Amino acid sequence: MANVIHDPVLGELKADETTYVIEVQWMGEPIELRFEVPNDPAKREERIKKVSRMVQEQEKWNAMLEEEAVHGLLDQANDWYADQLEDEDPDVDLDEVPDITEEEFCQRIELESINIDEEGEFEAWYSDGDLFLGHSIRVEGSLVDEETYVAYMN
């Protein structure tokens, strides 16, 4: 097939498209990967290689994403947890209740999708594992610069 790009990680991609939505395995679980590529064929090929490498290096990326989520939201998660406990029992002694740990936080959140725009900026979307009563967690970063830089609870 002439108008197909074959990538060993991402599979077959139609060469004339600028937006791809595919399912990939991420840390043993399926996620939606949505990415845009430039119209320029050379830049398109470069972007596809970067996206493919991100999936190949998912252990590194997963650690970076989770670290950013913990850094940005763990204190807030513990505040929400304390508020929930007080709502359930106004007499609870919060000094006796252990905080949510970084490990527990990471075990509870679940990556659902990664969206990468044409410039290589991305958003990784997580379910919150009821840390924030069902809100989503968004971690932003740059595929081009290979960094994460902010986490939000939506």
CSV table of C-alpha atoms in Angstrom, one decimal, residues 23 27 29-31 41 49 61 63 69 87-88 105 107 109-111 121 124 130 136-137 142 144 146:
chain,number,residue,atom,x,y,z
A,23,GLU,CA,-4.9,2.4,20.9
A,27,MET,CA,2.4,-0.3,31.2
A,29,GLU,CA,-3.0,-1.5,29.9
A,30,PRO,CA,-4.7,0.0,26.7
A,31,ILE,CA,-4.8,3.8,26.4
A,41,PRO,CA,6.5,15.1,5.2
A,49,LYS,CA,9.4,8.7,15.3
A,61,TRP,CA,7.7,8.6,30.5
A,63,ALA,CA,7.7,7.7,35.8
A,69,ALA,CA,1.2,14.3,39.2
A,87,ASP,CA,-17.6,15.0,56.5
A,88,GLU,CA,-18.1,11.3,57.3
A,105,PHE,CA,-1.3,8.0,44.9
A,107,GLN,CA,-1.3,3.1,42.4
A,109,ILE,CA,-4.5,7.0,39.3
A,110,GLU,CA,-4.8,5.4,35.9
A,111,LEU,CA,-3.6,6.8,32.6
A,121,GLU,CA,3.0,19.7,23.5
A,124,ALA,CA,-1.8,13.0,29.7
A,130,ASP,CA,-11.5,8.6,43.6
A,136,SER,CA,-9.7,13.9,36.0
A,137,ILE,CA,-6.0,14.5,36.4
A,142,SER,CA,6.6,18.5,25.8
A,144,VAL,CA,10.0,17.7,21.9
A,146,GLU,CA,11.1,15.4,26.8
